[in-house]
Coordinates of C-alpha atoms and ligand atoms in Angstrom, one line a residue:
X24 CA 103.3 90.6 117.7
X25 CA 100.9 92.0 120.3
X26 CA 99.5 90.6 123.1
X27 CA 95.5 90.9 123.4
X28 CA 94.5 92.4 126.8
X29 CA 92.0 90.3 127.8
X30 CA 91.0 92.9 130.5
X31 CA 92.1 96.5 129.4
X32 CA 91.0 99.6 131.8
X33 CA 91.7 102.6 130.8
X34 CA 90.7 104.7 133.6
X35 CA 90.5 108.9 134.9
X36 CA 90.4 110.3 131.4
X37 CA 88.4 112.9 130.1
X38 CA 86.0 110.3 127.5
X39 CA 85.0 112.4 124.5
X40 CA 82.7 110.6 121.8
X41 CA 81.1 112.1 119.1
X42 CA 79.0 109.6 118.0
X43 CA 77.6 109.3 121.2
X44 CA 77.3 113.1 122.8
X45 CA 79.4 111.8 125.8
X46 CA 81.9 114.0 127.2
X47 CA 82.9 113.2 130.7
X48 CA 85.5 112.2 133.1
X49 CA 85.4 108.4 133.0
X50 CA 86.4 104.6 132.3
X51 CA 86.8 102.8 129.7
X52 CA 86.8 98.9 129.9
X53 CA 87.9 96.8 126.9
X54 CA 87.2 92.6 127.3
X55 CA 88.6 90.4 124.5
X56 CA 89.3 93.2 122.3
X57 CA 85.5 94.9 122.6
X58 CA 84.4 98.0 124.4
X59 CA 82.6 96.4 127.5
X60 CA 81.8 100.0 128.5
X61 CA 82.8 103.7 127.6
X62 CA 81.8 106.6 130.5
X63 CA 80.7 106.8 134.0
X64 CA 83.3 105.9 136.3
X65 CA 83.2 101.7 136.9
X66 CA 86.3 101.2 138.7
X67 CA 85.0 101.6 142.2
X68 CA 82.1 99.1 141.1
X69 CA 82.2 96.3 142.9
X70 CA 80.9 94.2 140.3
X71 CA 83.6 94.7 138.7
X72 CA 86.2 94.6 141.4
X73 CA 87.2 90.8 140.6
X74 CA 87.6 91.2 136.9
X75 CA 89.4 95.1 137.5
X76 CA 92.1 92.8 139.7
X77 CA 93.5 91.2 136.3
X78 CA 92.8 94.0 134.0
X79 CA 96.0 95.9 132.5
X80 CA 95.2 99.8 133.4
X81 CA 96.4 102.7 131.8
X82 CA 96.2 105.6 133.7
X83 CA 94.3 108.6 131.7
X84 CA 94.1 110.9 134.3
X85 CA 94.5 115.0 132.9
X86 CA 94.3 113.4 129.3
X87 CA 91.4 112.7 126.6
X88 CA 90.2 109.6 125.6
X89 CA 88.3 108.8 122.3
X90 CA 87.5 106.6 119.6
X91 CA 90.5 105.9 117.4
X92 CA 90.7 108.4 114.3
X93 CA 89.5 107.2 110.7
X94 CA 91.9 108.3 108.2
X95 CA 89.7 108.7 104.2
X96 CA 93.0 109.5 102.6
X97 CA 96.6 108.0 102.7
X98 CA 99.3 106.7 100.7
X99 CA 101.1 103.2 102.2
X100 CA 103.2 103.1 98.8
X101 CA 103.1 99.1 99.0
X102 CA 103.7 97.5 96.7
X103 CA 105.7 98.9 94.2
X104 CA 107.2 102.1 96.1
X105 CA 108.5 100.4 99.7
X106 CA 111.7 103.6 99.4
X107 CA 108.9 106.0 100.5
X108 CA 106.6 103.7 102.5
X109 CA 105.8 100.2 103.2
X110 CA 102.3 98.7 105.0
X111 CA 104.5 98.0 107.9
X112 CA 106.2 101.4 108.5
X113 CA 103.0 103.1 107.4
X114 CA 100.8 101.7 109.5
X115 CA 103.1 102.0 112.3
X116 CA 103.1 106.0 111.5
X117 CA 99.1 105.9 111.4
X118 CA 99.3 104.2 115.4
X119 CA 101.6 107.2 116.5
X120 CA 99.4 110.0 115.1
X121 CA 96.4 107.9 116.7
X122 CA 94.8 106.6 113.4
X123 CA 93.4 102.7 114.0
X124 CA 91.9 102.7 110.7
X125 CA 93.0 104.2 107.3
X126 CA 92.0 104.3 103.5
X127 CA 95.0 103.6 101.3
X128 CA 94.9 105.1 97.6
X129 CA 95.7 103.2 95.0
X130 CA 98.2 104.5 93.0
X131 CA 100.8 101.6 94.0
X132 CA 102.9 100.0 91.2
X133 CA 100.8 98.3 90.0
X134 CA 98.1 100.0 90.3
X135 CA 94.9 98.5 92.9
X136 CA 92.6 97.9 89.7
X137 CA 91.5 94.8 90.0
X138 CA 90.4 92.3 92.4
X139 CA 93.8 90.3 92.6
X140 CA 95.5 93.2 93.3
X141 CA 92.5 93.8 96.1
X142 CA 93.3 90.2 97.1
X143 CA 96.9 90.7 97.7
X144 CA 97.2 93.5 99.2
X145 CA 94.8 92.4 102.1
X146 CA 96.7 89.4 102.3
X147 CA 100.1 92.3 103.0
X148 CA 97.5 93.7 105.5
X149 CA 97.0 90.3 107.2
X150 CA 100.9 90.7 107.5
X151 CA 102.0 93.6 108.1
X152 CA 99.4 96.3 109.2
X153 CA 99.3 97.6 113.0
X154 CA 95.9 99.0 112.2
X155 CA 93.2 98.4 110.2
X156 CA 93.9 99.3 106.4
X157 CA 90.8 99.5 103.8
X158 CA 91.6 99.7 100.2
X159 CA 90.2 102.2 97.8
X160 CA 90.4 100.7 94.6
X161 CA 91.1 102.7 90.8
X162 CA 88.0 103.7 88.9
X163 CA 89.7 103.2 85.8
X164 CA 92.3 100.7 84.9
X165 CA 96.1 101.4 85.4
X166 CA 94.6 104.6 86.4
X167 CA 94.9 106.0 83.0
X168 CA 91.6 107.4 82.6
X169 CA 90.7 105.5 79.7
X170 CA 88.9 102.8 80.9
X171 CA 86.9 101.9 83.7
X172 CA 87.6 99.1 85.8
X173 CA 85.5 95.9 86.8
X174 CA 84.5 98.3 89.8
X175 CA 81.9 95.3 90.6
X176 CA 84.4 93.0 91.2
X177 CA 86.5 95.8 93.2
X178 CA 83.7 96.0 95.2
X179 CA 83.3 92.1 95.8
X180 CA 87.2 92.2 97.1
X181 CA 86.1 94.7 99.3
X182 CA 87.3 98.1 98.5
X183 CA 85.9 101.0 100.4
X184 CA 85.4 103.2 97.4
X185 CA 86.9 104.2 94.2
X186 CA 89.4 106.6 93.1
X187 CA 92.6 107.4 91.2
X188 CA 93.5 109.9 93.7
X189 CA 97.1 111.3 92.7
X190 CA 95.1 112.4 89.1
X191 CA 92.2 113.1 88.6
X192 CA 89.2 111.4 86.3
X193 CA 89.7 113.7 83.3
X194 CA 86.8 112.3 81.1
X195 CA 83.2 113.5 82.3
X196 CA 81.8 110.9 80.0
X197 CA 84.0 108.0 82.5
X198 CA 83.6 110.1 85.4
X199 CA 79.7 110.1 84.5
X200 CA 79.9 105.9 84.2
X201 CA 82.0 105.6 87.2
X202 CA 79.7 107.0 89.3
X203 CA 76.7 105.3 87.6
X204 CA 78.3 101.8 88.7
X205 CA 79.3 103.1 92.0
X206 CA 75.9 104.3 92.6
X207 CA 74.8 100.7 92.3
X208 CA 77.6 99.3 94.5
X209 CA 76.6 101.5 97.0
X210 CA 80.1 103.3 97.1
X211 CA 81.1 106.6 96.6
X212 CA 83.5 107.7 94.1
X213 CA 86.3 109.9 95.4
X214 CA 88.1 113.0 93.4
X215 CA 90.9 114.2 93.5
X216 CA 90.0 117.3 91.6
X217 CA 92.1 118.9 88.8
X218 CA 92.0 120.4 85.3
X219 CA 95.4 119.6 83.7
X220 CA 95.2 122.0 81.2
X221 CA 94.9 124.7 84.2
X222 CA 97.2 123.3 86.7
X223 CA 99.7 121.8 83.9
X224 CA 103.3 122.6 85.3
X225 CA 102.2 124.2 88.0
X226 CA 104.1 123.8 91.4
X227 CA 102.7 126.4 93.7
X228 CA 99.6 128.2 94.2
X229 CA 99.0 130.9 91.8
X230 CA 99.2 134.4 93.8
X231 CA 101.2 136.4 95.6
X232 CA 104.4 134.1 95.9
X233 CA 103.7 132.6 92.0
X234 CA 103.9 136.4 91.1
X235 CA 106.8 137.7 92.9
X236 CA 108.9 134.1 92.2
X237 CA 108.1 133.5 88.6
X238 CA 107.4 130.2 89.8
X239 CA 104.0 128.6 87.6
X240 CA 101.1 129.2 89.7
X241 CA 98.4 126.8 90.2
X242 CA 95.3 128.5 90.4
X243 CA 92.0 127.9 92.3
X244 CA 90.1 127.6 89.3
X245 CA 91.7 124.0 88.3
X246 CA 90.2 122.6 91.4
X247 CA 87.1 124.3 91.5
X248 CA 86.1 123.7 87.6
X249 CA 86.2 119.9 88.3
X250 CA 84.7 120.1 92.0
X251 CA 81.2 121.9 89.7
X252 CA 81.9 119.3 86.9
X253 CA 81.6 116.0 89.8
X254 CA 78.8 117.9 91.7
X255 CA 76.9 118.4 88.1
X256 CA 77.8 114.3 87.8
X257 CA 76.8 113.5 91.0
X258 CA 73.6 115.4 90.8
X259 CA 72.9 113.7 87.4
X260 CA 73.9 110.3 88.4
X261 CA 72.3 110.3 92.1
X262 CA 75.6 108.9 92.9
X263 CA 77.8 109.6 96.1
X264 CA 80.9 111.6 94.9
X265 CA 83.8 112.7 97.9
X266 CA 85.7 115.5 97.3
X267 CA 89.4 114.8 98.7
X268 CA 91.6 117.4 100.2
X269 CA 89.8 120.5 99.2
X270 CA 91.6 123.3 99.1
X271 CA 89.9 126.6 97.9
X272 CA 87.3 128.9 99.0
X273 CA 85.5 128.7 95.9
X274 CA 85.2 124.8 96.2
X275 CA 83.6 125.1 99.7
X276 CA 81.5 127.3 98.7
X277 CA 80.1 125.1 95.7
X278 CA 79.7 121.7 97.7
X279 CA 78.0 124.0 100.4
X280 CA 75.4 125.0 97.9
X281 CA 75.1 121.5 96.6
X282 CA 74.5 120.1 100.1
X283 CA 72.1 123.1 100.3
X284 CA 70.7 121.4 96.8
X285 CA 70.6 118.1 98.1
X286 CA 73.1 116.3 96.0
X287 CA 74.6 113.8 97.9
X288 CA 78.3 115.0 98.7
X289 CA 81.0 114.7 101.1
X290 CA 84.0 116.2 101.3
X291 CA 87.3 116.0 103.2
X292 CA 90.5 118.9 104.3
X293 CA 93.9 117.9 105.2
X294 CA 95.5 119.2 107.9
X295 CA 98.2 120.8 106.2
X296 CA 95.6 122.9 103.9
X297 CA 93.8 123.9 107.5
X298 CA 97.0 125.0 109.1
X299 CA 100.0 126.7 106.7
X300 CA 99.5 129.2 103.6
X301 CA 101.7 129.6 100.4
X302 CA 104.1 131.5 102.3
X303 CA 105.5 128.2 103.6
X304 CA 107.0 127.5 100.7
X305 CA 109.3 129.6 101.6
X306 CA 112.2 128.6 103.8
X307 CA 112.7 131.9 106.1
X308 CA 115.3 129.8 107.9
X309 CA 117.3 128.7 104.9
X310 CA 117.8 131.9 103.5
X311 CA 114.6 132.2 101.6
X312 CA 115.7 129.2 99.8
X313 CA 112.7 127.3 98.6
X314 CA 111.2 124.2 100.8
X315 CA 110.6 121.4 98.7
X316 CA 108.6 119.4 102.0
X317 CA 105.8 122.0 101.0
X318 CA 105.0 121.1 97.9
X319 CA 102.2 119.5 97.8
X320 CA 99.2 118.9 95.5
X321 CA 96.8 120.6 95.7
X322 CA 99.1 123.5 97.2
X323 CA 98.7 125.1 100.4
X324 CA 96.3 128.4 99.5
X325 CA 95.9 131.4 101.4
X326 CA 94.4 133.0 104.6
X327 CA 90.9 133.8 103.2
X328 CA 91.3 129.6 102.2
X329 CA 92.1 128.7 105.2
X330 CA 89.2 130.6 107.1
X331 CA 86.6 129.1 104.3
X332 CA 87.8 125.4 105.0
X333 CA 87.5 126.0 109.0
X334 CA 84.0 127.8 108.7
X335 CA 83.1 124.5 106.0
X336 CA 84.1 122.4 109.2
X337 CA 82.1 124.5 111.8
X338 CA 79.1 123.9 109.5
X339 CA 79.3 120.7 108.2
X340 CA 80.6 121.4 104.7
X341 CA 83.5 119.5 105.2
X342 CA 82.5 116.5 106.9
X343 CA 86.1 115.0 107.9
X344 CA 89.4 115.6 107.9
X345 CA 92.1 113.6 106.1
X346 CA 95.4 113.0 106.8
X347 CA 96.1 112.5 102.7
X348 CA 99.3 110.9 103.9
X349 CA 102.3 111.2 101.1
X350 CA 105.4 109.9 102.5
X351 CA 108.4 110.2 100.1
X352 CA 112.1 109.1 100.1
X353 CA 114.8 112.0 100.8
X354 CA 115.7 112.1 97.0
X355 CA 112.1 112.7 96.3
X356 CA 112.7 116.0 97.8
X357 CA 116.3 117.0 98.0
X358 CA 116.1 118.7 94.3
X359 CA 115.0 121.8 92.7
X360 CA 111.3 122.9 93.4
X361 CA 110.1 122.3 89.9
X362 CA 111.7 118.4 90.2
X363 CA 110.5 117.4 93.7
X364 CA 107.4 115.6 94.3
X365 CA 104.4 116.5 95.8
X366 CA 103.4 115.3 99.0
X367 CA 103.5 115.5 102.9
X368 CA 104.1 112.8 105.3
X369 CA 101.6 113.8 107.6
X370 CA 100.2 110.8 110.1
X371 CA 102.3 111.8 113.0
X372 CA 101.7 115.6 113.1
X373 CA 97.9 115.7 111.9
X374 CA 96.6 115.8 115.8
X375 CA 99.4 118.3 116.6
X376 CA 99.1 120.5 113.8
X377 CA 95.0 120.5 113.9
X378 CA 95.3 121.2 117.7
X379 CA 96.6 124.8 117.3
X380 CA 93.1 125.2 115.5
X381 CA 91.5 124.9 119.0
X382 CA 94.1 126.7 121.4
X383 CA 93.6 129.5 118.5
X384 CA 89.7 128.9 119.8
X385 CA 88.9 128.7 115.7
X386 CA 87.1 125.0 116.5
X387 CA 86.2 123.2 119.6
X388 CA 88.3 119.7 120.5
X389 CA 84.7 117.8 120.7
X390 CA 83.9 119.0 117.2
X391 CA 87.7 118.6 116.1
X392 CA 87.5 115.2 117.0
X393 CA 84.3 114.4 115.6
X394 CA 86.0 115.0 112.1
X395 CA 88.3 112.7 112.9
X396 CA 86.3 109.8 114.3
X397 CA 82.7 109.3 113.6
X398 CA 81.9 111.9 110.7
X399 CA 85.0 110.6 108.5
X400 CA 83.6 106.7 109.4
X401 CA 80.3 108.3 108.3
X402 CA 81.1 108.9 104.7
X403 CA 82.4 105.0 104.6
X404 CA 78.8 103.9 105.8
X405 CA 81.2 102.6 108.9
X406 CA 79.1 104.6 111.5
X407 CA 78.3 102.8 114.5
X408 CA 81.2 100.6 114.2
X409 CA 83.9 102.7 113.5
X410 CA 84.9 106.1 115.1
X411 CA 83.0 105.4 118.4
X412 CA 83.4 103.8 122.0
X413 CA 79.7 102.0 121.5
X414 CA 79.6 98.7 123.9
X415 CA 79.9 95.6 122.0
X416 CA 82.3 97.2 119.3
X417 CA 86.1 96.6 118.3
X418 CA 87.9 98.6 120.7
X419 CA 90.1 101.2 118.4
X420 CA 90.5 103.9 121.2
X421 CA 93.3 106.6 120.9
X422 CA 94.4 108.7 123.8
X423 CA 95.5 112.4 123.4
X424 CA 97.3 115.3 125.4
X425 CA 95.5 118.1 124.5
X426 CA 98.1 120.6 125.9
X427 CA 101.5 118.6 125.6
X428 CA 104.4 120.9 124.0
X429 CA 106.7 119.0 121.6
X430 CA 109.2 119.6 119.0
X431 CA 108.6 117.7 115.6
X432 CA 111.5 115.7 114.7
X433 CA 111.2 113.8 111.6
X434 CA 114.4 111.5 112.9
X435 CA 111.8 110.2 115.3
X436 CA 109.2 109.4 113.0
X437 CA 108.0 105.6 112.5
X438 CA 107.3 107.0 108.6
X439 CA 110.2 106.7 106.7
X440 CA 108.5 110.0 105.2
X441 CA 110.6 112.8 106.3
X442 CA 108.8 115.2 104.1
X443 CA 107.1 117.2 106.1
X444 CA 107.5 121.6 106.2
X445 CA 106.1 121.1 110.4
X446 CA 109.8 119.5 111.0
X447 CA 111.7 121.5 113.7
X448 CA 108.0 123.6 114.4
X449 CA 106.5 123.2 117.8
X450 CA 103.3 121.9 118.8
X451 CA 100.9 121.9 121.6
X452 CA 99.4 118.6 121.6
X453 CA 100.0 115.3 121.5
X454 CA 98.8 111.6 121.1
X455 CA 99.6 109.3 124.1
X456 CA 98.3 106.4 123.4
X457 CA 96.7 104.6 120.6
X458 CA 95.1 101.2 120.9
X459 CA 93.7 99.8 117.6
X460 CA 91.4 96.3 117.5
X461 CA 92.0 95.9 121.4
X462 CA 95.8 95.7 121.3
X463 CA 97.8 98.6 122.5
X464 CA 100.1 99.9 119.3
X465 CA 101.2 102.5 120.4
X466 CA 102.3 104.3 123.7
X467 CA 104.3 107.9 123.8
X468 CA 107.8 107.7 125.3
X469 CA 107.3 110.1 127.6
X470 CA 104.2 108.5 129.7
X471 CA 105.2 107.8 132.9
X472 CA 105.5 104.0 133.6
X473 CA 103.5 104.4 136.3
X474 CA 100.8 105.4 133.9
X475 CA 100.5 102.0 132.6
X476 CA 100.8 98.2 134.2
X477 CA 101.9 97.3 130.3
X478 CA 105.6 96.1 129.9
X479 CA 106.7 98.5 127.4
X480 CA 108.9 96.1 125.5
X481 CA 105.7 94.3 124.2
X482 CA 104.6 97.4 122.4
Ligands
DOR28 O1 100.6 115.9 97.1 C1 100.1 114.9 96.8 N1 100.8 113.7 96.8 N2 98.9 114.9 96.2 C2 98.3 113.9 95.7 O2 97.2 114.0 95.2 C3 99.1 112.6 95.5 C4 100.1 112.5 96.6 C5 101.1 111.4 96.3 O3 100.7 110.3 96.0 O4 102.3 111.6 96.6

């Protein structure tokens, strides 16, 4: 489908890369699909000056250049759910929001529990994807929570870690196992943390709004009790335990004293849970109506949340931010409140969104995009070879606007999740370009053409 640059130089942008301090006005140079080099200016080097006359070039001047983003958390839907989201449409959403490699949960239909399932979705992959895709695979089978899976031969397929994200692992006793096993695989178990009997019915937060609306509240507590339950696991276990899109103050502020302790925990934030409170459940525009695109589990908290999960990034509490990607069909969320299903389609408004954070100077962009590149490919074990410009490595590059203004338009996304609460909101920031395993998957619209020597109708 895409043509591999044999010669890609991506020249004049600002070259930002975590992993390896570098921050400065440079080149890149991608041969055969690997970073040749990442930095210092090369294309005035006349050692270069025969091979520069067949590169492609993409002009980067005024905008930032940096590894591609790692995404821990998203939801492809494939198999089983292709209304909301298939590998193909999915992936293609990742490439616009600058993601060239994601982590797809496994509550597909069926289920990924076992090693076929493993097998044939990587063969979809093989098909389909427009960016890397690594499979988490269920700790327990059918993701019941009765019965763990052969997480041995998950791992021989080649899943990334385990999880039956959507619900959590009620049972300590398999929760205890699971990460016992993973321990030995050398994976980490990831939790999407919830007490039922707390959060049971429950379709907003539980405060202000949940008081004044009569809707059932969901209430910190239900996260928190099982973030001290996996941290308690993971201490007795010695096992590596992720905490997916946390939510609460209270949560941060346990995983911060069990770094503190030593346990071995990482932890992730989503976007939306950095960026909008409660209040956005409300529709102001719609007449106070409710707005179904802002449910989402775990619900979007409050203020002193949101300050908590922003200090937890500042000091490495929260090691990465995750997209947790939930694309649904329009049905899915053209109903009452109580009946719509949780979940934001969030791929193509992550770097938007997260960029206000840094105009409101409440995070830096070098330390911003450190949680989406190297730290995230950190808690994969995937350092040094994802989520960095290193010479000699795959070249998944992505290629931002820091100050471009746009209006969100969910007709234009490549998701065929329109759910999102950002749609019609305006953002300062914007990807540009997004090249994933040295092909170019994705360039914005509104690059000039004389930015790039690419024929568009090849991308
Ligand atoms: O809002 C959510 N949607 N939270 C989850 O944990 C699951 C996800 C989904 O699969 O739709």
């Amino acid at each position: 489908m895409n043509r591999e640059a044999t010669f890609l130089l991506i020249y004049g942008g600002r070259i930002i890369d975590p992993s390896q301090g570098i921050d400065q006005v440079g080149d890149i140079l991608i041969v055969e699909g690997s970073i040749a080099q990442a930095g210092s200016p090369i294309i005035q080097r006349p050692s270069f000056s025969a091979m520069l006359g067949k590169a492609q070039q993409l002009d980067a001047t005024g905008l930032v250049v940096c590894p591609g983003f790692v995404d821990l958390h998203c939801h492809l839907r494939e198999p089983g759910f292709e209304d909301k989201e298939t590998i193909a449409t999915g992936t293609k959403a990742a490439a616009t929001g600058g993601f060239t490699t994601v982590c797809c949960m496994a509550n597909t239909e069926p289920p990924l529990d076992t090693a076929a399932a493993i097998d044939q979705m990587r063969q979809r992959i093989d098909k389909d994807s427009l960016v890397a895709v690594l499979p988490v695979g269920c700790v327990t089978k059918g993701r019941k929570g009765k019965e763990l899976t052969v997480m041995a031969g998950l791992a021989e397929a080649g899943v990334i870690a385990f999880s039956d994200d959507g619900d959590p692992v009620a049972s300590s006793q398999i929760m205890r196992h699971a990460m016992s096993y993973s321990r030995s695989l050398g994976l980490p178990v990831i939790d999407h943390c919830e007490d039922k009997a707390l959060s049971g019915g429950g379709i907003i937060n539980e405060g202000r709004i949940s008081t004044e609306t009569g809707l059932k509240g969901i209430p910190a507590a239900a996260e928190e009790v099982m973030v001290a339950r996996d941290l308690i696991l993971a201490k007795m276990t010695e096992a590596r335990v992720h905490i997916a899109h946390v939510s609460t103050k209270g949560s941060v502020e346990l995983i911060r004293r069990a770094k503190e302790e030593g346990i071995s925990v990482t932890a992730e934030a989503t976007p939306h849970h950095l960026t909008l409170t409660e209040e956005s459940i409300i529709d102001e525009a719609r007449n106070k109506s409710f707005d179904t695109n802002a449910k989402v589990n775990p619900p979007l908290r409050t203020e002193a949340d949101i300050e908590a999960l922003i200090k937890g990034l500042g000091n490495g509490v929260i090691d990465a931010i995750a997209t947790d990607h939930a694309p649904h069909a329009v049905g899915d969320k053209s109903c009452d409140l109580k009946s719509a299903a949780f979940g934001i389609s969030g791929f193509e408004t992550a770097f938007g969104c997260l960029m206000g954070l840094v105009h409101q100077g409440e995070i830096s962009l070098v330390r911003l995009l450190s949680k989406l590149t190297c730290e995230p490919a950190k808690v994969i074990g995937r350092e040094g070879e994802l989520g960095t410009l290193k010479a000699g490595v795959l070249a998944n590059v992505t290629i931002l606007d820091p100050d471009r203004e746009w209006i969100v338009n969910t007709r234009d996304f490549a998701s065929k999740g329109k759910n999102t609460p950002y749609d019609g909101v305006k953002l300062r920031g914007k990807v540009m370009a997004t090249i994933a395993d040295g092909k170019i998957v994705y360039v914005d619209g509104s690059l000039p053409s004389s930015a790039t020597s690419l024929e568009r109708k090849r991308i």
